[in-house]
Tab-separated table of C-alpha atoms in Angstrom:
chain	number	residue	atom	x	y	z
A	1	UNK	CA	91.729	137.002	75.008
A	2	UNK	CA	93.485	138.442	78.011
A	3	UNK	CA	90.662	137.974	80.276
A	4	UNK	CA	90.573	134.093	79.692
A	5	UNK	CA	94.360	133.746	79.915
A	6	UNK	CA	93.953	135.892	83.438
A	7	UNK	CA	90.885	133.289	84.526
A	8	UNK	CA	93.502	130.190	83.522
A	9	UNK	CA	96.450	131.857	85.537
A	10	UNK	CA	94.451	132.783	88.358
A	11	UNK	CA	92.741	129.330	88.676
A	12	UNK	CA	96.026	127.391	88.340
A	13	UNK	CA	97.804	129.423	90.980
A	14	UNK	CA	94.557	128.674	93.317
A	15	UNK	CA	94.783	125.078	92.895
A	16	UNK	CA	98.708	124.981	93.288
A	17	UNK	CA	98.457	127.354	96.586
A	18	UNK	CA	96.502	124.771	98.292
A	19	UNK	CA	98.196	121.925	96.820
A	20	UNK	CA	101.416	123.304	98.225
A	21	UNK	CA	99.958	123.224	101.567
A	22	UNK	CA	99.070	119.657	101.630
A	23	UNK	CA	102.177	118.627	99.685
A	24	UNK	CA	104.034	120.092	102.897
A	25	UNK	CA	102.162	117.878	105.197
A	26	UNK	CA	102.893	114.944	103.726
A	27	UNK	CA	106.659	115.786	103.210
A	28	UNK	CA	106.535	116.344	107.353
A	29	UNK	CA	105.441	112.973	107.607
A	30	UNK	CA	107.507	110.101	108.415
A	31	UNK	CA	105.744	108.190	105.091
A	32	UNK	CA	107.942	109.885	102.950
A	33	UNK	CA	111.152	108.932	105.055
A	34	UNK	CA	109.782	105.032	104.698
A	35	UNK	CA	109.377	106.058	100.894
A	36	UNK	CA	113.139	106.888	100.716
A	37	UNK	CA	113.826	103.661	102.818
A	38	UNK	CA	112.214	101.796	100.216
A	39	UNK	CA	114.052	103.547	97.096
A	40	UNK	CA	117.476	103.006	98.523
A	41	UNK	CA	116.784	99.153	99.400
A	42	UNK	CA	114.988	98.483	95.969
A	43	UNK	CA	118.066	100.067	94.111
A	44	UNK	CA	120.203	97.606	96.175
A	45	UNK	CA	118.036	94.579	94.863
A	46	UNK	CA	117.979	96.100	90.737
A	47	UNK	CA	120.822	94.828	89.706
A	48	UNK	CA	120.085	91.369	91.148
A	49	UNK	CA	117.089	91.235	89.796
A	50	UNK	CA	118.138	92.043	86.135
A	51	UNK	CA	121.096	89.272	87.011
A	52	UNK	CA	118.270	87.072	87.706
A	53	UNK	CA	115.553	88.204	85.063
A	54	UNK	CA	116.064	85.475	82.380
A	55	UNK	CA	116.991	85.659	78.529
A	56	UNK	CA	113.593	84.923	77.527
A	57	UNK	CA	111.718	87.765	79.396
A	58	UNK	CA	109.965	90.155	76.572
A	59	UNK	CA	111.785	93.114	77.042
A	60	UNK	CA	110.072	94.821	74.226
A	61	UNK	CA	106.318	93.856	74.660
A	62	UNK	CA	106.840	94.595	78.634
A	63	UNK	CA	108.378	98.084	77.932
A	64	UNK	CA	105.697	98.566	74.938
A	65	UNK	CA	102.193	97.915	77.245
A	66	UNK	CA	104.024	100.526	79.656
A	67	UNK	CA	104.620	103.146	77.784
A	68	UNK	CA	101.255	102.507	75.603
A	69	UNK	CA	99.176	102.898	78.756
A	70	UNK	CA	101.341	105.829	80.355
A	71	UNK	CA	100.706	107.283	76.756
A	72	UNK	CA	97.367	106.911	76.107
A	73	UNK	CA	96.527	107.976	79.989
A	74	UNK	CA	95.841	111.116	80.839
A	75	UNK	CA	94.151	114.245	79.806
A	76	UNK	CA	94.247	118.011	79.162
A	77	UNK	CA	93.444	119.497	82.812
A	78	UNK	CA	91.594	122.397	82.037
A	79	UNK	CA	90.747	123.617	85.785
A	80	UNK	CA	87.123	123.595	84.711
A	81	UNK	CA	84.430	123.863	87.660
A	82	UNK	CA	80.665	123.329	87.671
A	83	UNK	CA	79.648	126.956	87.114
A	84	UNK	CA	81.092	126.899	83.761
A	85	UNK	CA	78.407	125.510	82.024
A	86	UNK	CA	76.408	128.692	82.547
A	87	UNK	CA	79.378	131.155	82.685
A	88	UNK	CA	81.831	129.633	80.094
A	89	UNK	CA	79.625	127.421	77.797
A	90	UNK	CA	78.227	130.366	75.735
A	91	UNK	CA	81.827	131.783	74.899
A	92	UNK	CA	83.127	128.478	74.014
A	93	UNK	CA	84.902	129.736	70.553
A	94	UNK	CA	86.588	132.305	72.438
A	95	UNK	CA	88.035	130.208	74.821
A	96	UNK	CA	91.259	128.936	72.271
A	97	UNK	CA	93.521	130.826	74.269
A	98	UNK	CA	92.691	129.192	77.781
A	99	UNK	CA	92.744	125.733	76.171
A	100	UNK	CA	95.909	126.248	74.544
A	101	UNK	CA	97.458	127.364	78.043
A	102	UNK	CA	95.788	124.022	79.579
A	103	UNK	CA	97.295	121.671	76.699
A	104	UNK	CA	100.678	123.452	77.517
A	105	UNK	CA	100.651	122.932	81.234
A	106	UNK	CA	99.311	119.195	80.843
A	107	UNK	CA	101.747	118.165	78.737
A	108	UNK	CA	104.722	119.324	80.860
A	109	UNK	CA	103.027	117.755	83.715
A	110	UNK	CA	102.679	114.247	82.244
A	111	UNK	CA	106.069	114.949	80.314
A	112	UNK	CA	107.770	114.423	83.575
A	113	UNK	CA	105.687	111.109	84.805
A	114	UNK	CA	106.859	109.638	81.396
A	115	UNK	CA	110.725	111.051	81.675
A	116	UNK	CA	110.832	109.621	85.549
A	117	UNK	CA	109.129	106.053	84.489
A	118	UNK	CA	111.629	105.710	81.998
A	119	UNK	CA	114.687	106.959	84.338
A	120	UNK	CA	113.585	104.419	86.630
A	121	UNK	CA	113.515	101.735	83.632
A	122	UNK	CA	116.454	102.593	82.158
A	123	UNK	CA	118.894	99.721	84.021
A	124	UNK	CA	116.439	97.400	82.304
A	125	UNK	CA	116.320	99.305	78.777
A	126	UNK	CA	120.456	99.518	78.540
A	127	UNK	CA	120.523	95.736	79.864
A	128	UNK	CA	117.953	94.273	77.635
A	129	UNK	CA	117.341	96.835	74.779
A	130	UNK	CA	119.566	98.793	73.753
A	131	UNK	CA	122.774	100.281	75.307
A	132	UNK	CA	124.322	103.689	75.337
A	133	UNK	CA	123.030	107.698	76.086
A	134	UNK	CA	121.616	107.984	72.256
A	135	UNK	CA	119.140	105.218	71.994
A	136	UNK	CA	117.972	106.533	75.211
A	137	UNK	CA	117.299	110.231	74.202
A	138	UNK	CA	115.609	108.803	71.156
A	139	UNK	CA	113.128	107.079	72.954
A	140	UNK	CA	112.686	110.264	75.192
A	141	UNK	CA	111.885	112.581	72.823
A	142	UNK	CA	109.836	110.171	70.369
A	143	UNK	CA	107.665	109.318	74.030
A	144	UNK	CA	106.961	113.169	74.708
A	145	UNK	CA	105.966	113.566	71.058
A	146	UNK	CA	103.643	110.765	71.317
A	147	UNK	CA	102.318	112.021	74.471
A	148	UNK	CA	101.225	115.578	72.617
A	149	UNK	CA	100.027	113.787	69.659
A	150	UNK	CA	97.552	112.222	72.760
A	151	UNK	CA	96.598	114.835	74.795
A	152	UNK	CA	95.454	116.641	71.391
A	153	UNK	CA	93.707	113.910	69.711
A	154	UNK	CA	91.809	113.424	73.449
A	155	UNK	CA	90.532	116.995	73.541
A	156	UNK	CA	89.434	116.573	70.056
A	157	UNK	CA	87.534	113.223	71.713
A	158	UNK	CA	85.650	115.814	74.349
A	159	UNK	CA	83.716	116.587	71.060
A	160	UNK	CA	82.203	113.457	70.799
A	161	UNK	CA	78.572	112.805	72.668
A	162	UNK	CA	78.252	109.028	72.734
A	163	UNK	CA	80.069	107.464	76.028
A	164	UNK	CA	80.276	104.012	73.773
A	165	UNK	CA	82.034	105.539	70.768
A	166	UNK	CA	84.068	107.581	72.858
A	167	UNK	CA	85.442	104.559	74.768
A	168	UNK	CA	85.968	103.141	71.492
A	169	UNK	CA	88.093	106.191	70.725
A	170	UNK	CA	90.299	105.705	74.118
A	171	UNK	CA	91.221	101.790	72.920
A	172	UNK	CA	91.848	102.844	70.030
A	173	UNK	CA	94.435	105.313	70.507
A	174	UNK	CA	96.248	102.727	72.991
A	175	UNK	CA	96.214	100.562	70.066
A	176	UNK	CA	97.649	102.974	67.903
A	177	UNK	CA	100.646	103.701	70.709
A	178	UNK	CA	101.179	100.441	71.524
A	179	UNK	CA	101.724	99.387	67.339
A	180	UNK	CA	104.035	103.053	67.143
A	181	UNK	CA	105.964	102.196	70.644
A	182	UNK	CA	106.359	98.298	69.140
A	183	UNK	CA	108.080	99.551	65.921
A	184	UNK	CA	110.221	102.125	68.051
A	185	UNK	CA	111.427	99.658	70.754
A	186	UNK	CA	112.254	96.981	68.644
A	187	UNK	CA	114.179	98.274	66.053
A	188	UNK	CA	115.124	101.910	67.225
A	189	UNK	CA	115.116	102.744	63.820
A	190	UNK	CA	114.807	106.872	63.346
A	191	UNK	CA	113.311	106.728	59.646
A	192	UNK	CA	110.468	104.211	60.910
A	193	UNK	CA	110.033	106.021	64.201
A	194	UNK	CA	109.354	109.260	61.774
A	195	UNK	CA	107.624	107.436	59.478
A	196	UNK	CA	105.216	106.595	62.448
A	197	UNK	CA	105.384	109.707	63.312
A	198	UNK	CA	103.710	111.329	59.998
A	199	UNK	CA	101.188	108.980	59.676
A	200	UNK	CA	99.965	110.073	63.431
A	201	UNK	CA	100.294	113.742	62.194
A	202	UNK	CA	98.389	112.653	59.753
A	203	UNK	CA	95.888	110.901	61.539
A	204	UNK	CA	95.200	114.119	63.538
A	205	UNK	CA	95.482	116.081	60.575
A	206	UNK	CA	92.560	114.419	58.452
A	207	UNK	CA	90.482	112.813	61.707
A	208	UNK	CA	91.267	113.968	65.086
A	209	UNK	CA	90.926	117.361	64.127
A	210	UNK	CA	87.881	117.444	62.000
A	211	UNK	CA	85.635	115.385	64.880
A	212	UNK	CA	82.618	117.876	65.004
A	213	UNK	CA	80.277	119.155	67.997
A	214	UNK	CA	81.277	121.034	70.600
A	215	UNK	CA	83.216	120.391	73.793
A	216	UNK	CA	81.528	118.062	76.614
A	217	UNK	CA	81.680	120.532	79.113
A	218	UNK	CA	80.296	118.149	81.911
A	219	UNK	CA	83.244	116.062	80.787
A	220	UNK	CA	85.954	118.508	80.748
A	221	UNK	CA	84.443	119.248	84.586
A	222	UNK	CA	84.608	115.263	85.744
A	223	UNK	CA	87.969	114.790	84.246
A	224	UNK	CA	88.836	117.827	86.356
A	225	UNK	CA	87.056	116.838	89.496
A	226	UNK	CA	88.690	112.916	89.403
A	227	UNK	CA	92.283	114.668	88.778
A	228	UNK	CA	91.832	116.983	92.029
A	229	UNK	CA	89.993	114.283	94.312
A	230	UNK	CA	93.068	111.469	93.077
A	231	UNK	CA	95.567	114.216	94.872
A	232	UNK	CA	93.349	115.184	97.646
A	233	UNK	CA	93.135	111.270	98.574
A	234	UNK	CA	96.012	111.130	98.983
A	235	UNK	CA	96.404	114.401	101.171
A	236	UNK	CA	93.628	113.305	103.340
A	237	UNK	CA	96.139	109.788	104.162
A	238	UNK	CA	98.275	112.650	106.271
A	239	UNK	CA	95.822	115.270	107.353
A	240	UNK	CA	91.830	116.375	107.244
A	241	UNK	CA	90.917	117.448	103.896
A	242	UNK	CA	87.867	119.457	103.631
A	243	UNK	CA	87.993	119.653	99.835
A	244	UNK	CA	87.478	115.790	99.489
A	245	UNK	CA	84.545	114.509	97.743
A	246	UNK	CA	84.746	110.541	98.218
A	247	UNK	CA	83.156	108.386	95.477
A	248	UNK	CA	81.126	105.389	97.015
A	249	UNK	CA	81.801	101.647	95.876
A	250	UNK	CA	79.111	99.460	97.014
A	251	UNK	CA	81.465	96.039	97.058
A	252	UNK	CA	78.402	94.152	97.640
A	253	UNK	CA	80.705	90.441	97.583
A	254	UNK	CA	82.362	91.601	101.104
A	255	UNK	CA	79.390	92.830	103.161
A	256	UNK	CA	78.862	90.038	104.984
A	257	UNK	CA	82.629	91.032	106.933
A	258	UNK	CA	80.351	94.713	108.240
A	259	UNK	CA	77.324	92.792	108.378
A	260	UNK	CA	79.044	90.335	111.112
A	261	UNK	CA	79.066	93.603	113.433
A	262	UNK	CA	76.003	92.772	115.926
A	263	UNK	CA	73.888	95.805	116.518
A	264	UNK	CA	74.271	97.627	119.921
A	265	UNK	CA	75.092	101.335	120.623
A	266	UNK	CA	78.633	100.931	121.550
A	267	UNK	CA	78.986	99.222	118.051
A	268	UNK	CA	78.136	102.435	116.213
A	269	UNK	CA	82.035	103.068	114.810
A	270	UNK	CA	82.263	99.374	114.253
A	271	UNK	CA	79.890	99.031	111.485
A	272	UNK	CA	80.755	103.141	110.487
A	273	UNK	CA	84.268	102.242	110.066
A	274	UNK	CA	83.759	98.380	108.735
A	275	UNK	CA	81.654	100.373	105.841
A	276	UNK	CA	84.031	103.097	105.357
A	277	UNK	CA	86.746	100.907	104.812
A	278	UNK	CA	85.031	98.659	102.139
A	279	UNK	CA	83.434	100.703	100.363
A	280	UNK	CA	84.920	104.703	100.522
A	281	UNK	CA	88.132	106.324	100.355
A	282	UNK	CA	90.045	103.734	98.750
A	283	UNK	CA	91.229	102.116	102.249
A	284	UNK	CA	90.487	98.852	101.331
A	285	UNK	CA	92.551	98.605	98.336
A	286	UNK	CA	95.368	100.598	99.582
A	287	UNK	CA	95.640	97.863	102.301
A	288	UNK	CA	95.476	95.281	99.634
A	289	UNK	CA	97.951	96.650	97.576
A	290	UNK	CA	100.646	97.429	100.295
A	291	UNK	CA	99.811	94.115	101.643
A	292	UNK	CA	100.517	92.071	98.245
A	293	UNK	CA	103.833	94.286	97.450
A	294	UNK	CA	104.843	93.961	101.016
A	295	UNK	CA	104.073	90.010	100.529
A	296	UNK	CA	106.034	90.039	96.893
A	297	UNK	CA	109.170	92.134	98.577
A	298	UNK	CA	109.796	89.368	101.828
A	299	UNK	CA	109.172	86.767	99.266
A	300	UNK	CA	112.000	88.271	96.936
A	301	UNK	CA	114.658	89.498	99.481
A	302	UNK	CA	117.102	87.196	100.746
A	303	UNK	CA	118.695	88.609	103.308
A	304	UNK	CA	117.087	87.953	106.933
A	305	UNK	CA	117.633	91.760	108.287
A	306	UNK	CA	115.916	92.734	104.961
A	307	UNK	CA	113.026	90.596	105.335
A	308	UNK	CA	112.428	92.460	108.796
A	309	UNK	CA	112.891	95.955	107.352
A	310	UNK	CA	110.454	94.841	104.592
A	311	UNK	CA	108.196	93.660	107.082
A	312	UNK	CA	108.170	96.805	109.554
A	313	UNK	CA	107.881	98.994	106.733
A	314	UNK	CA	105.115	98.031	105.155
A	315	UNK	CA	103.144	97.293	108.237
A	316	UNK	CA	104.231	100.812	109.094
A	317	UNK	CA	102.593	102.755	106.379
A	318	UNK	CA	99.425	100.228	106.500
A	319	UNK	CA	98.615	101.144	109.650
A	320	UNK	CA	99.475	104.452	108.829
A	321	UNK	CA	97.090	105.099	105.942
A	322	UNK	CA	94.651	102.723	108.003
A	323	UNK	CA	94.845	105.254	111.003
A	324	UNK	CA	93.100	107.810	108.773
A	325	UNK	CA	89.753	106.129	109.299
A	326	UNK	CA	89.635	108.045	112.428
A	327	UNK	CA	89.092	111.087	110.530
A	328	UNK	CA	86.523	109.489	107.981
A	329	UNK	CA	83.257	110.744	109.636
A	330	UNK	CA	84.932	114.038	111.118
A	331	UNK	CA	83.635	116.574	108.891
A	332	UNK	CA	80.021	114.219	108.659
A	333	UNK	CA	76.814	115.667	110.829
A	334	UNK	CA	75.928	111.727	110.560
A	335	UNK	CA	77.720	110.516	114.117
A	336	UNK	CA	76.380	113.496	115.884
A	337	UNK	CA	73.129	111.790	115.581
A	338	UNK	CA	74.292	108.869	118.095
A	339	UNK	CA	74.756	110.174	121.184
A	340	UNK	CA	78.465	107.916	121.991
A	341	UNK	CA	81.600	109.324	123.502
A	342	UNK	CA	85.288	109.823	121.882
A	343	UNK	CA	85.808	105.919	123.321
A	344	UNK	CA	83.363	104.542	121.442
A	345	UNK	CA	84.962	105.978	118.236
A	346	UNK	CA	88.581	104.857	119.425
A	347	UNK	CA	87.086	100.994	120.293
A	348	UNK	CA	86.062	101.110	116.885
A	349	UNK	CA	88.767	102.057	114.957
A	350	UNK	CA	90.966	100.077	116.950
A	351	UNK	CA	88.353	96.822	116.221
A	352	UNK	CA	88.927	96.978	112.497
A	353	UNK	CA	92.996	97.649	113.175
A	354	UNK	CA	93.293	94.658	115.461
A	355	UNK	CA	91.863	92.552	112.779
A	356	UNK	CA	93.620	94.589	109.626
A	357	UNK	CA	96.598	93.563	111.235
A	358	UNK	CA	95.869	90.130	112.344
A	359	UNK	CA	95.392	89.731	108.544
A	360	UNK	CA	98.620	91.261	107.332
A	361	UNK	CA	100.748	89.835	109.962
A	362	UNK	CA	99.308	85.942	109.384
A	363	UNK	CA	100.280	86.894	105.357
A	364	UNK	CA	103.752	88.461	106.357
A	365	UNK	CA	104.686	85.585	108.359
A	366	UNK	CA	103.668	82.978	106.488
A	367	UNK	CA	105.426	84.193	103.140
A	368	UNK	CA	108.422	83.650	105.219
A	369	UNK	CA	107.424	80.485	106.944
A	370	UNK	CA	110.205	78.743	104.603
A	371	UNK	CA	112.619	80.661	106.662
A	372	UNK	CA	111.916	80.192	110.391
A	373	UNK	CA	115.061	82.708	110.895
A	374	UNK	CA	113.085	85.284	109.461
A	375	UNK	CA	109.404	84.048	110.080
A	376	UNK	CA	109.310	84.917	113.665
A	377	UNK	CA	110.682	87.655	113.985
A	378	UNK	CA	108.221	89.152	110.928
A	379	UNK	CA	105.516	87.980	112.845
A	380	UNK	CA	106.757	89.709	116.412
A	381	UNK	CA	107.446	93.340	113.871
A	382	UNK	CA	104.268	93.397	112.024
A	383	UNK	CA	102.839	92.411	115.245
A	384	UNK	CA	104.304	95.002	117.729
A	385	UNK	CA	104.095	98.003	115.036
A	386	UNK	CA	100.142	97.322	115.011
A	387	UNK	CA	100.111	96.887	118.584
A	388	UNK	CA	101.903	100.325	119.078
A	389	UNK	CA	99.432	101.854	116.786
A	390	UNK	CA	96.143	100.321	118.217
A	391	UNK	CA	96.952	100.417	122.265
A	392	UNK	CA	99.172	103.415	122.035
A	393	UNK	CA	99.056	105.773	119.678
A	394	UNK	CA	95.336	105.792	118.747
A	395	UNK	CA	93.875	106.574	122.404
A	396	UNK	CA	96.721	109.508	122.079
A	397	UNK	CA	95.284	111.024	118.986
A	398	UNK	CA	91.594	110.698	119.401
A	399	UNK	CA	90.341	110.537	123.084
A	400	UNK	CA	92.877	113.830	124.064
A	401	UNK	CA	91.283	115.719	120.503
């Protein structure tokens, strides 16, 4: 027993030296400043935005499919890694210990996701829900009992074989939280919320637990692998990380935009970069989601200075995550096979920025076309933040590496 608690302690302080390391690069970085930038100005705009929320909006059902989701997400991280299935696998019934260690440290984890969504909801629960510190800390504490009740009936799921049925299993549990979390936010009633609460004990009791087989260990292993490559994603936006494995998706709708990219040796980084950003590493949807937010913010602030700040800072960290692209093919043996210079690679990064930003500053602007005050000056920002990036600080970084 004390050799598989030693393996579970040893492997969790591995993974949280290195993700120390990388959590100190991005705290360097200027995102997180922009981040904080963000927090104070949306806290400004809360309260007006509850003032203008109207009387009508479903509190309840909003605050319900939230918490249902946040609920139902997530699994027991159990540090797994390939070589288990030969070394592990066969000692599977001795293994309680370490999987009782992993259900511990997984539900603290998500325990604090769930306590900091609902911190940052609570102006909206006390104004529309229910006021006052007690209803509150019942909700708290009913939400982190839910979310054990979860991660233990979804272990009991790794059991199951069939991919269908146990995708049937994962709606049905957010079914079940979202009819427990109805009851519980609409009448904050402490004898239904516990009556709930047996029949889920129950439900684990007589179901859950009884699901027979053993444990999916190639599952247990993905669901391990998808948790570490989410964080080192994210790492790799600040600095090179070696430990990335990307996943590939094809997006064969928007292939005409790298297909456009005529063939020619000095367009080598062109197309390498036009595919990289449409189909790896997430860039392409982390420049359409900072692009719509950054759209829905200048469309929601009023104030003209704000609109600017809005603008600058979400051009900001596009380019900034977009800037990574640089470093996409660094640790690839694939360019070395076209003999092209560091200039080549800088002309074709700064191709795809010039029209990433053409894009984002068009949208920008014209949000706040209905405010010619604003308009321009969003247009000259986005503009001369992209600029600075493309002409400036990209020749700096990668023809001088």
């Amino acid at each position: 027993m004390n050799e598989v608690l030693k393996l579970w302690n040893t492997r969790r302080q591995e993974y949280w030296i290195t993700a120390v390391k990388y959590l100190r690069l991005i705290g360097n970085s200027g995102f997180l400043f922009t981040i904080y930038l963000l927090f104070l100005f949306g806290s400004y705009y809360y309260g007006r935005f509850l003032e203008w929320l109207p009387e009508t909006f479903p509190a309840v059902s909003f605050f319900t499919i939230i918490f249902a989701w946040m609920a139902a997400r997530g699994r027991v991280r159990t540090f797994t890694k390939q070589a288990d299935l030969v070394f592990l696998l066969p000692m599977e019934k001795r293994m309680k210990p370490y999987f009782r260690s992993s259900f511990r440290y997984s539900w603290f984890m998500e325990s604090v996701w769930l306590t900091l969504a609902l911190l940052v909801l609570a102006p909206l629960f006390t104004d529309r829900i229910a006021f006052g510190g007690e209803p509150f800390f019942i909700v708290l504490a009913s939400l982190l009992l839910l979310k054990g009740w979860n991660l233990a009936a979804s272990f009991e799921e790794q059991r199951i074989q069939g991919e269908n049925l146990y995708r049937v299993h994962k709606w049905g549990r957010f079914l079940i939280n979202g009819s427990v979390l109805y009851i519980l936010f609409s009448t904050l009633s402490i004898p239904a919320t516990a009556a709930a609460g047996v029949v889920l004990l129950l439900l684990h009791v007589l179901y859950f637990s009884r699901i027979q087989g053993t444990l999916q260990w190639q599952r247990l292993i993905e669901i391990e692998s998808n948790t570490v490559r989410t964080f080192y994603r994210v790492a790799n936006n600040f600095t090179d990380v070696p430990h990335l494995k990307e996943s590939i998706k094809e997006r064969k709708w928007i292939a005409w935009v790298t297909n456009g990219v005529s063939y020619g040796q000095r367009n080598v980084y062109k197309y390498l970069f036009g595919r990289a950003f449409f189909r790896s590493g997430d860039y392409f949807g982390i420049f359409v989601r900072l692009t719509l937010i950054g759209m829905l913010f200048l469309y929601a602030v009023d104030l003209v200075w704000g609109m600017w700040l809005m603008a600058a800072l979400f051009s900001y960290m596009t380019v900034l995550q977009m800037e990574t692209l640089g470093n996409h093919f660094r640790l690839s043996q694939m360019p070395d096979l076209y003999p092209v210079g560091k200039r080549t690679l800088t002309a074709g990064l700064q191709y795809w920025l010039v029209l990433l930003g053409s894009v984002q500053t068009v949208l920008f602007a014209g949000i706040t076309a209905g405010n010619m005050t604003a308009a321009l000056p969003v247009l000259v920002i986005t503009g001369g933040i992209y600029a600075y990036v493309i002409f400036f600080r990209v020749p700096a970084k990668y023809e001088t590496e």
